[in-house]
């Protein structure tokens, strides 16, 4: 377990509570300095980052499944190539993020075990099924759109490796969002059946996408500390509102209707007002009881088992290289 690793005798200087150092640490954060892997940091800062970064990594990897479901059924070669590239990008994002978590002393194997045992969370959105081709457009337009809204501020996160990973991830997510919106545009300008498919997808995904931003601020356990440490720069509700304000005009341009009768532009606040999110559904999905939670975990476990030989081969190769290097070193020293 990474928690055990972090509490081990090898790390006493890092884990002991030290008010003076904590004060200096907070002063660095307040001065917008980046915290780097070898810098002193409070144990709680390290744990918060490992939790958030690993859950983010898991989301990228599990997020490959709903879209992967359509690679063999994409409607044209062009669409297939773009979707394939997008899904590969998500795998790359997961890899950068696991590497960022490793800089905090977490072992990737432990993080994976936490996902497979159901202990670690991943984004609620990936527990919904992709039933039609329009769902692929919706994921790019809305899911990646929400991800960008959340991740652009993370490029200014106080922890250097996470912030730097986010810069590249955001560039790729922007392409993903564009390709999704372009799928929606093609469907909405297509036949009445295609337009209806686009509308039906929006009806199913709109509310779950709003849940991606997390619980409302009054129920968010981690926001206050994460904001103090400048891990998060905006609260969950602030980002959700920004997303709605940016997205509603895009949906209207497509000629689509949002499945929320309360959605109205408020002239006084200059924001879109919206209806009540079903937080019972959100809690159910993150507790493991969404439409596809079981299927996703089954696929992840099967992938882990099927890939055991790759991990064993990589380890054997690394050991062989290390032995060769050590032998060469011995010869050179003689
Ligand atoms: N789903 O105190 P809170 C992507 C959990 S993938 C599940 O507000 P925090 C993409 C939360 O973890 C997008 N769980 O937490 C990939 C906490 O539980 P724990 C993923 C959620 O951390 C492929 C509890 O609820 N993006 O981009 O301050 C294709 C209380 O919440 C959710 C990231 O991960 C949820 N929606 O704020 C396309 C971004 N929401 O840990 C796209 C990085 C909350 O105490 N993460 N929870 O057991 C973040 O920005 C923040 O972690 C969150 C939550 C805004 C998600």
Tab-separated table of C-alpha atoms and ligand atoms in Angstrom:
chain	number	residue	atom	x	y	z
A	1	UNK	CA	0.000	0.000	0.000
A	2	UNK	CA	1.332	3.475	-0.798
A	3	UNK	CA	0.014	4.677	2.566
A	4	UNK	CA	2.218	2.109	4.280
A	5	UNK	CA	5.135	3.099	2.098
A	6	UNK	CA	4.637	6.735	3.051
A	7	UNK	CA	4.510	5.933	6.732
A	8	UNK	CA	7.581	3.727	6.650
A	9	UNK	CA	10.690	4.459	8.700
A	10	UNK	CA	12.434	5.534	5.483
A	11	UNK	CA	10.327	8.703	5.348
A	12	UNK	CA	10.297	10.164	8.868
A	13	UNK	CA	11.483	13.642	7.886
A	14	UNK	CA	8.680	13.989	5.378
A	15	UNK	CA	5.809	12.640	7.428
A	16	UNK	CA	6.380	14.210	10.846
A	17	UNK	CA	4.136	17.179	11.562
A	18	UNK	CA	6.258	20.320	11.666
A	19	UNK	CA	4.382	23.616	12.155
A	20	UNK	CA	7.366	25.790	11.196
A	21	UNK	CA	7.925	23.934	7.937
A	22	UNK	CA	4.199	23.929	7.262
A	23	UNK	CA	4.197	27.713	7.591
A	24	UNK	CA	7.076	28.036	5.150
A	25	UNK	CA	5.395	25.578	2.816
A	26	UNK	CA	2.150	27.600	2.819
A	27	UNK	CA	4.151	30.778	2.208
A	28	UNK	CA	5.686	29.179	-0.892
A	29	UNK	CA	2.219	28.176	-2.107
A	30	UNK	CA	0.889	31.690	-1.447
A	31	UNK	CA	3.807	33.097	-3.424
A	32	UNK	CA	2.777	30.865	-6.367
A	33	UNK	CA	5.975	28.805	-6.183
A	34	UNK	CA	5.791	25.292	-7.610
A	35	UNK	CA	6.312	22.371	-5.255
A	36	UNK	CA	8.620	19.726	-6.737
A	37	UNK	CA	8.999	16.018	-5.790
A	38	UNK	CA	12.048	16.422	-3.539
A	39	UNK	CA	10.695	19.443	-1.673
A	40	UNK	CA	9.347	19.074	1.846
A	41	UNK	CA	5.548	18.891	1.890
A	42	UNK	CA	2.934	18.155	4.560
A	43	UNK	CA	1.854	14.537	4.588
A	44	UNK	CA	-1.738	15.547	3.966
A	45	UNK	CA	-0.743	17.494	0.836
A	46	UNK	CA	1.016	14.406	-0.500
A	47	UNK	CA	-1.965	12.165	0.250
A	48	UNK	CA	-4.456	14.590	-1.276
A	49	UNK	CA	-2.427	14.717	-4.462
A	50	UNK	CA	-1.972	10.953	-4.662
A	51	UNK	CA	-5.717	10.505	-4.198
A	52	UNK	CA	-6.677	13.063	-6.826
A	53	UNK	CA	-3.973	12.236	-9.391
A	54	UNK	CA	-4.518	8.475	-9.146
A	55	UNK	CA	-8.299	8.837	-9.432
A	56	UNK	CA	-7.715	11.082	-12.423
A	57	UNK	CA	-5.403	8.434	-13.964
A	58	UNK	CA	-7.964	5.686	-13.331
A	59	UNK	CA	-10.632	7.836	-15.009
A	60	UNK	CA	-8.518	8.187	-18.136
A	61	UNK	CA	-7.950	4.429	-18.331
A	62	UNK	CA	-11.522	3.351	-17.529
A	63	UNK	CA	-12.642	6.155	-19.870
A	64	UNK	CA	-11.110	4.222	-22.777
A	65	UNK	CA	-13.800	1.538	-22.419
A	66	UNK	CA	-17.038	3.335	-23.379
A	67	UNK	CA	-15.439	4.840	-26.495
A	68	UNK	CA	-13.425	1.722	-27.304
A	69	UNK	CA	-16.814	0.058	-27.627
A	70	UNK	CA	-17.360	1.998	-30.901
A	71	UNK	CA	-13.976	1.653	-32.624
A	72	UNK	CA	-15.065	-1.350	-34.691
A	73	UNK	CA	-18.429	0.282	-35.474
A	74	UNK	CA	-17.335	3.807	-36.409
A	75	UNK	CA	-19.303	4.910	-39.490
A	76	UNK	CA	-16.292	5.691	-41.725
A	77	UNK	CA	-12.547	5.172	-41.979
A	78	UNK	CA	-11.964	8.825	-41.061
A	79	UNK	CA	-14.132	8.562	-37.952
A	80	UNK	CA	-12.463	5.311	-36.968
A	81	UNK	CA	-8.950	6.791	-37.287
A	82	UNK	CA	-9.891	9.820	-35.165
A	83	UNK	CA	-11.585	7.688	-32.504
A	84	UNK	CA	-8.669	5.267	-32.363
A	85	UNK	CA	-6.238	8.166	-31.887
A	86	UNK	CA	-8.442	9.692	-29.191
A	87	UNK	CA	-8.700	6.463	-27.206
A	88	UNK	CA	-4.914	6.003	-27.458
A	89	UNK	CA	-4.473	9.567	-26.175
A	90	UNK	CA	-6.560	8.711	-23.090
A	91	UNK	CA	-4.230	5.776	-22.411
A	92	UNK	CA	-1.264	8.179	-22.685
A	93	UNK	CA	-2.922	10.603	-20.243
A	94	UNK	CA	-3.354	7.758	-17.764
A	95	UNK	CA	0.345	6.890	-18.123
A	96	UNK	CA	1.525	10.508	-17.485
A	97	UNK	CA	-0.755	10.746	-14.492
A	98	UNK	CA	0.427	7.477	-12.921
A	99	UNK	CA	3.994	8.724	-13.440
A	100	UNK	CA	3.080	12.017	-11.699
A	101	UNK	CA	1.639	10.032	-8.751
A	102	UNK	CA	4.855	7.965	-8.605
A	103	UNK	CA	6.864	11.163	-8.010
A	104	UNK	CA	4.982	11.391	-4.681
A	105	UNK	CA	6.167	7.961	-3.569
A	106	UNK	CA	3.129	5.973	-4.711
A	107	UNK	CA	3.735	2.626	-6.414
A	108	UNK	CA	1.776	2.150	-9.610
A	109	UNK	CA	0.973	-1.473	-8.737
A	110	UNK	CA	-0.631	-0.332	-5.485
A	111	UNK	CA	-2.680	2.311	-7.246
A	112	UNK	CA	-3.906	-0.278	-9.741
A	113	UNK	CA	-4.762	-2.681	-6.918
A	114	UNK	CA	-6.833	0.038	-5.275
A	115	UNK	CA	-8.773	0.517	-8.501
A	116	UNK	CA	-9.312	-3.198	-9.048
A	117	UNK	CA	-10.396	-3.796	-5.447
A	118	UNK	CA	-12.982	-1.000	-5.776
A	119	UNK	CA	-11.290	1.116	-3.108
A	120	UNK	CA	-10.225	3.938	-5.438
A	121	UNK	CA	-12.782	5.956	-7.348
A	122	UNK	CA	-12.798	6.940	-11.006
A	123	UNK	CA	-15.043	9.482	-12.708
A	124	UNK	CA	-18.739	8.677	-12.362
A	125	UNK	CA	-19.320	9.504	-16.031
A	126	UNK	CA	-17.666	6.323	-17.276
A	127	UNK	CA	-20.338	4.179	-15.659
A	128	UNK	CA	-22.872	5.137	-18.326
A	129	UNK	CA	-23.289	3.095	-21.517
A	130	UNK	CA	-22.500	4.242	-25.082
A	131	UNK	CA	-25.640	3.114	-26.880
A	132	UNK	CA	-25.419	4.971	-30.202
A	133	UNK	CA	-22.801	6.630	-32.414
A	134	UNK	CA	-24.081	10.010	-31.183
A	135	UNK	CA	-22.764	9.061	-27.727
A	136	UNK	CA	-19.246	9.271	-29.168
A	137	UNK	CA	-19.973	12.832	-30.320
A	138	UNK	CA	-21.426	13.648	-26.902
A	139	UNK	CA	-18.408	12.248	-25.043
A	140	UNK	CA	-16.036	14.409	-27.092
A	141	UNK	CA	-18.192	17.527	-26.911
A	142	UNK	CA	-19.416	17.307	-23.307
A	143	UNK	CA	-17.239	14.836	-21.372
A	144	UNK	CA	-13.986	16.180	-22.813
A	145	UNK	CA	-15.461	19.696	-22.641
A	146	UNK	CA	-16.099	19.237	-18.907
A	147	UNK	CA	-12.659	17.660	-18.485
A	148	UNK	CA	-11.005	20.703	-20.123
A	149	UNK	CA	-12.962	23.116	-17.922
A	150	UNK	CA	-11.706	21.216	-14.873
A	151	UNK	CA	-8.154	20.664	-16.136
A	152	UNK	CA	-7.180	24.101	-17.477
A	153	UNK	CA	-6.951	25.430	-13.891
A	154	UNK	CA	-5.001	22.280	-12.944
A	155	UNK	CA	-2.230	23.509	-15.311
A	156	UNK	CA	-1.612	26.054	-12.494
A	157	UNK	CA	-1.749	23.444	-9.732
A	158	UNK	CA	0.894	24.004	-7.052
A	159	UNK	CA	2.461	20.561	-7.624
A	160	UNK	CA	4.863	20.823	-10.577
A	161	UNK	CA	4.631	17.326	-12.135
A	162	UNK	CA	0.802	17.367	-12.104
A	163	UNK	CA	0.627	20.899	-13.519
A	164	UNK	CA	3.061	20.055	-16.332
A	165	UNK	CA	1.233	16.824	-17.223
A	166	UNK	CA	-1.994	18.833	-17.484
A	167	UNK	CA	-0.571	21.198	-20.099
A	168	UNK	CA	-0.087	18.421	-22.618
A	169	UNK	CA	-3.301	16.642	-21.606
A	170	UNK	CA	-5.326	19.833	-22.138
A	171	UNK	CA	-3.898	20.324	-25.640
A	172	UNK	CA	-5.020	16.816	-26.580
A	173	UNK	CA	-8.395	17.196	-24.860
A	174	UNK	CA	-9.049	20.296	-26.987
A	175	UNK	CA	-8.688	18.196	-30.128
A	176	UNK	CA	-10.993	15.580	-28.579
A	177	UNK	CA	-13.622	18.189	-27.804
A	178	UNK	CA	-13.471	19.575	-31.358
A	179	UNK	CA	-13.823	16.135	-32.935
A	180	UNK	CA	-16.815	15.406	-30.692
A	181	UNK	CA	-18.525	18.662	-31.543
A	182	UNK	CA	-17.884	18.036	-35.236
A	183	UNK	CA	-19.603	14.625	-34.958
A	184	UNK	CA	-22.576	16.370	-33.319
A	185	UNK	CA	-22.617	19.018	-36.060
A	186	UNK	CA	-22.646	16.352	-38.781
A	187	UNK	CA	-25.523	14.507	-37.069
A	188	UNK	CA	-27.523	17.673	-36.424
A	189	UNK	CA	-27.151	18.764	-40.056
A	190	UNK	CA	-27.969	15.253	-41.269
A	191	UNK	CA	-31.239	13.350	-41.640
A	192	UNK	CA	-34.090	13.760	-39.115
A	193	UNK	CA	-33.128	10.326	-37.725
A	194	UNK	CA	-29.541	11.483	-37.158
A	195	UNK	CA	-30.719	14.681	-35.477
A	196	UNK	CA	-33.043	12.640	-33.253
A	197	UNK	CA	-30.115	10.364	-32.345
A	198	UNK	CA	-28.078	13.430	-31.316
A	199	UNK	CA	-30.959	14.786	-29.207
A	200	UNK	CA	-31.549	11.423	-27.520
A	201	UNK	CA	-27.847	11.198	-26.607
A	202	UNK	CA	-27.892	14.709	-25.129
A	203	UNK	CA	-30.973	13.810	-23.083
A	204	UNK	CA	-29.163	10.830	-21.518
A	205	UNK	CA	-25.758	12.436	-20.920
A	206	UNK	CA	-26.488	16.019	-19.829
A	207	UNK	CA	-27.144	15.403	-16.136
A	208	UNK	CA	-24.379	12.790	-15.644
A	209	UNK	CA	-21.914	15.230	-17.281
A	210	UNK	CA	-22.856	17.937	-14.761
A	211	UNK	CA	-22.089	15.420	-11.996
A	212	UNK	CA	-18.488	15.090	-13.272
A	213	UNK	CA	-17.625	18.315	-11.410
A	214	UNK	CA	-18.277	16.576	-8.095
A	215	UNK	CA	-20.673	17.276	-5.216
A	216	UNK	CA	-21.972	20.772	-4.600
A	217	UNK	CA	-19.578	22.983	-2.628
A	218	UNK	CA	-21.495	22.569	0.607
A	219	UNK	CA	-20.987	18.770	0.399
A	220	UNK	CA	-17.445	18.730	-1.003
A	221	UNK	CA	-15.068	17.342	1.633
A	222	UNK	CA	-11.780	18.225	-0.011
A	223	UNK	CA	-12.318	21.556	-1.763
A	224	UNK	CA	-11.378	23.844	1.105
A	225	UNK	CA	-7.944	22.313	1.753
A	226	UNK	CA	-7.296	21.724	-1.958
A	227	UNK	CA	-7.979	25.428	-2.625
A	228	UNK	CA	-5.751	26.529	0.262
A	229	UNK	CA	-2.935	24.469	-1.225
A	230	UNK	CA	-3.761	25.725	-4.733
A	231	UNK	CA	-4.281	22.207	-6.010
A	232	UNK	CA	-7.769	23.310	-7.020
A	233	UNK	CA	-8.206	26.899	-8.222
A	234	UNK	CA	-12.006	26.879	-8.472
A	235	UNK	CA	-14.707	25.102	-6.513
A	236	UNK	CA	-16.843	22.328	-8.011
A	237	UNK	CA	-19.873	24.621	-8.355
A	238	UNK	CA	-17.843	27.412	-9.957
A	239	UNK	CA	-16.493	25.075	-12.629
A	240	UNK	CA	-19.916	23.508	-13.219
A	241	UNK	CA	-21.392	26.981	-13.801
A	242	UNK	CA	-18.558	27.975	-16.161
A	243	UNK	CA	-19.133	24.776	-18.122
A	244	UNK	CA	-22.882	25.328	-18.407
A	245	UNK	CA	-22.380	28.936	-19.504
A	246	UNK	CA	-19.937	27.870	-22.232
A	247	UNK	CA	-21.886	24.829	-23.394
A	248	UNK	CA	-25.513	25.918	-23.596
A	249	UNK	CA	-24.923	28.295	-26.560
A	250	UNK	CA	-23.009	25.496	-28.340
A	251	UNK	CA	-25.996	23.173	-27.908
A	252	UNK	CA	-28.392	25.838	-29.174
A	253	UNK	CA	-26.173	26.367	-32.221
A	254	UNK	CA	-26.638	22.649	-32.937
A	255	UNK	CA	-30.410	23.153	-32.692
A	256	UNK	CA	-30.627	20.848	-29.643
A	257	UNK	CA	-32.713	21.217	-26.498
A	258	UNK	CA	-31.272	20.598	-23.050
A	259	UNK	CA	-33.293	18.207	-20.858
A	260	UNK	CA	-33.749	20.808	-18.119
A	261	UNK	CA	-36.930	22.921	-18.050
A	262	UNK	CA	-35.317	25.211	-15.462
A	263	UNK	CA	-32.432	26.161	-17.784
A	264	UNK	CA	-32.814	29.927	-18.342
A	265	UNK	CA	-30.456	32.804	-18.902
A	266	UNK	CA	-30.399	35.077	-15.876
A	267	UNK	CA	-29.947	38.683	-17.095
A	268	UNK	CA	-28.981	39.862	-13.617
A	269	UNK	CA	-26.169	37.363	-12.994
A	270	UNK	CA	-25.344	36.889	-16.711
A	271	UNK	CA	-25.235	33.120	-16.064
A	272	UNK	CA	-27.497	30.222	-17.004
A	273	UNK	CA	-29.682	29.091	-14.112
A	274	UNK	CA	-30.274	25.348	-14.042
A	275	UNK	CA	-32.368	22.720	-12.247
A	276	UNK	CA	-31.543	20.489	-9.289
A	277	UNK	CA	-28.982	17.729	-9.908
A	278	UNK	CA	-30.071	14.278	-8.734
A	279	UNK	CA	-27.422	13.776	-6.054
A	280	UNK	CA	-28.946	10.431	-5.065
A	281	UNK	CA	-28.023	9.098	-8.489
A	282	UNK	CA	-24.511	10.566	-8.176
A	283	UNK	CA	-23.978	8.895	-4.794
A	284	UNK	CA	-25.293	5.596	-6.108
A	285	UNK	CA	-22.943	5.671	-9.114
A	286	UNK	CA	-19.818	6.523	-7.117
A	287	UNK	CA	-20.740	3.826	-4.589
A	288	UNK	CA	-20.516	1.240	-7.401
A	289	UNK	CA	-24.153	0.892	-8.396
A	290	UNK	CA	-24.352	2.808	-11.681
A	291	UNK	CA	-25.559	1.300	-14.970
A	292	UNK	CA	-22.108	-0.027	-15.983
A	293	UNK	CA	-19.934	-0.102	-12.821
A	294	UNK	CA	-19.828	-3.888	-12.644
A	295	UNK	CA	-19.123	-4.283	-16.343
A	296	UNK	CA	-16.308	-1.707	-16.247
A	297	UNK	CA	-14.613	-3.356	-13.267
A	298	UNK	CA	-14.976	-6.788	-14.843
A	299	UNK	CA	-13.284	-5.478	-18.020
A	300	UNK	CA	-10.496	-3.837	-16.008
A	301	UNK	CA	-9.830	-7.026	-14.032
A	302	UNK	CA	-9.793	-9.140	-17.198
A	303	UNK	CA	-7.357	-6.680	-18.806
A	304	UNK	CA	-5.108	-6.871	-15.745
A	305	UNK	CA	-5.114	-10.690	-15.804
A	306	UNK	CA	-4.632	-10.926	-19.569
A	307	UNK	CA	-1.682	-8.534	-19.435
A	308	UNK	CA	0.148	-10.359	-16.629
A	309	UNK	CA	2.578	-11.886	-19.159
A	310	UNK	CA	3.513	-8.421	-20.486
A	311	UNK	CA	4.394	-7.214	-16.988
A	312	UNK	CA	6.374	-10.424	-16.328
A	313	UNK	CA	8.247	-10.085	-19.640
A	314	UNK	CA	9.033	-6.388	-19.013
A	315	UNK	CA	10.331	-7.217	-15.532
A	316	UNK	CA	12.492	-10.095	-16.815
A	317	UNK	CA	13.934	-7.814	-19.518
A	318	UNK	CA	14.662	-5.042	-16.994
A	319	UNK	CA	16.385	-7.540	-14.677
A	320	UNK	CA	18.473	-8.876	-17.560
A	321	UNK	CA	19.573	-5.374	-18.531
A	322	UNK	CA	20.432	-4.555	-14.954
A	323	UNK	CA	22.531	-7.738	-14.594
A	324	UNK	CA	24.369	-6.930	-17.848
A	325	UNK	CA	25.037	-3.376	-16.688
A	326	UNK	CA	26.321	-4.614	-13.329
A	327	UNK	CA	28.580	-7.167	-15.051
A	328	UNK	CA	29.985	-4.474	-17.376
A	329	UNK	CA	30.565	-2.243	-14.379
A	330	UNK	CA	32.480	-5.020	-12.588
A	331	UNK	CA	34.677	-5.658	-15.647
A	332	UNK	CA	35.427	-1.924	-15.970
A	333	UNK	CA	36.354	-1.724	-12.271
A	334	UNK	CA	38.804	-4.674	-12.455
B	1	LIG	N1	-16.875	10.763	-9.937
B	1	LIG	O1	-14.581	16.570	-1.923
B	1	LIG	P1	-14.818	16.339	-3.380
B	1	LIG	C1	-11.265	12.647	-18.483
B	1	LIG	C2	-15.514	11.960	-5.168
B	1	LIG	S1	-11.469	11.906	-16.993
B	1	LIG	C3	-16.391	9.966	-8.968
B	1	LIG	O2	-15.432	17.460	-4.127
B	1	LIG	P2	-12.331	16.670	-4.830
B	1	LIG	C4	-11.577	11.876	-19.682
B	1	LIG	C5	-14.165	12.518	-4.730
B	1	LIG	O3	-13.098	11.790	-5.308
B	1	LIG	C6	-12.069	13.118	-15.894
B	1	LIG	N2	-16.043	10.417	-7.743
B	1	LIG	O4	-13.451	15.850	-4.053
B	1	LIG	C7	-11.108	10.577	-19.814
B	1	LIG	C8	-14.282	12.364	-3.224
B	1	LIG	O5	-14.146	10.976	-2.871
B	1	LIG	P3	-12.837	10.425	-2.035
B	1	LIG	C9	-11.484	12.928	-14.528
B	1	LIG	C10	-16.176	11.747	-7.524
B	1	LIG	O6	-11.227	15.737	-5.124
B	1	LIG	C11	-11.435	9.820	-20.925
B	1	LIG	C12	-15.742	12.662	-2.965
B	1	LIG	O7	-16.426	12.402	-4.178
B	1	LIG	N3	-10.972	14.194	-14.080
B	1	LIG	O8	-10.876	13.736	-18.454
B	1	LIG	O9	-11.984	17.936	-4.112
B	1	LIG	C13	-12.253	10.356	-21.912
B	1	LIG	C14	-15.985	14.095	-2.516
B	1	LIG	O10	-15.718	15.031	-3.565
B	1	LIG	C15	-16.645	12.629	-8.501
B	1	LIG	C16	-10.354	14.324	-12.907
B	1	LIG	O11	-10.197	13.387	-12.181
B	1	LIG	C17	-17.003	12.097	-9.749
B	1	LIG	N4	-17.483	12.860	-10.734
B	1	LIG	O12	-13.051	17.117	-6.196
B	1	LIG	C18	-12.694	11.676	-21.777
B	1	LIG	C19	-9.839	15.709	-12.616
B	1	LIG	N5	-16.664	13.872	-7.986
B	1	LIG	O13	-11.656	10.626	-2.945
B	1	LIG	C20	-12.356	12.428	-20.674
B	1	LIG	C21	-9.068	15.807	-11.333
B	1	LIG	C22	-16.223	13.775	-6.723
B	1	LIG	O14	-12.743	11.227	-0.804
B	1	LIG	N6	-9.916	15.712	-10.190
B	1	LIG	N7	-15.939	12.490	-6.455
B	1	LIG	O15	-13.134	8.966	-1.822
B	1	LIG	C23	-10.580	16.785	-9.641
B	1	LIG	O16	-10.554	17.887	-10.142
B	1	LIG	C24	-11.322	16.548	-8.352
B	1	LIG	O17	-10.824	15.357	-7.761
B	1	LIG	C25	-12.874	16.450	-8.514
B	1	LIG	C26	-13.473	16.154	-7.125
B	1	LIG	C27	-13.419	17.778	-9.015
B	1	LIG	C28	-13.261	15.324	-9.469
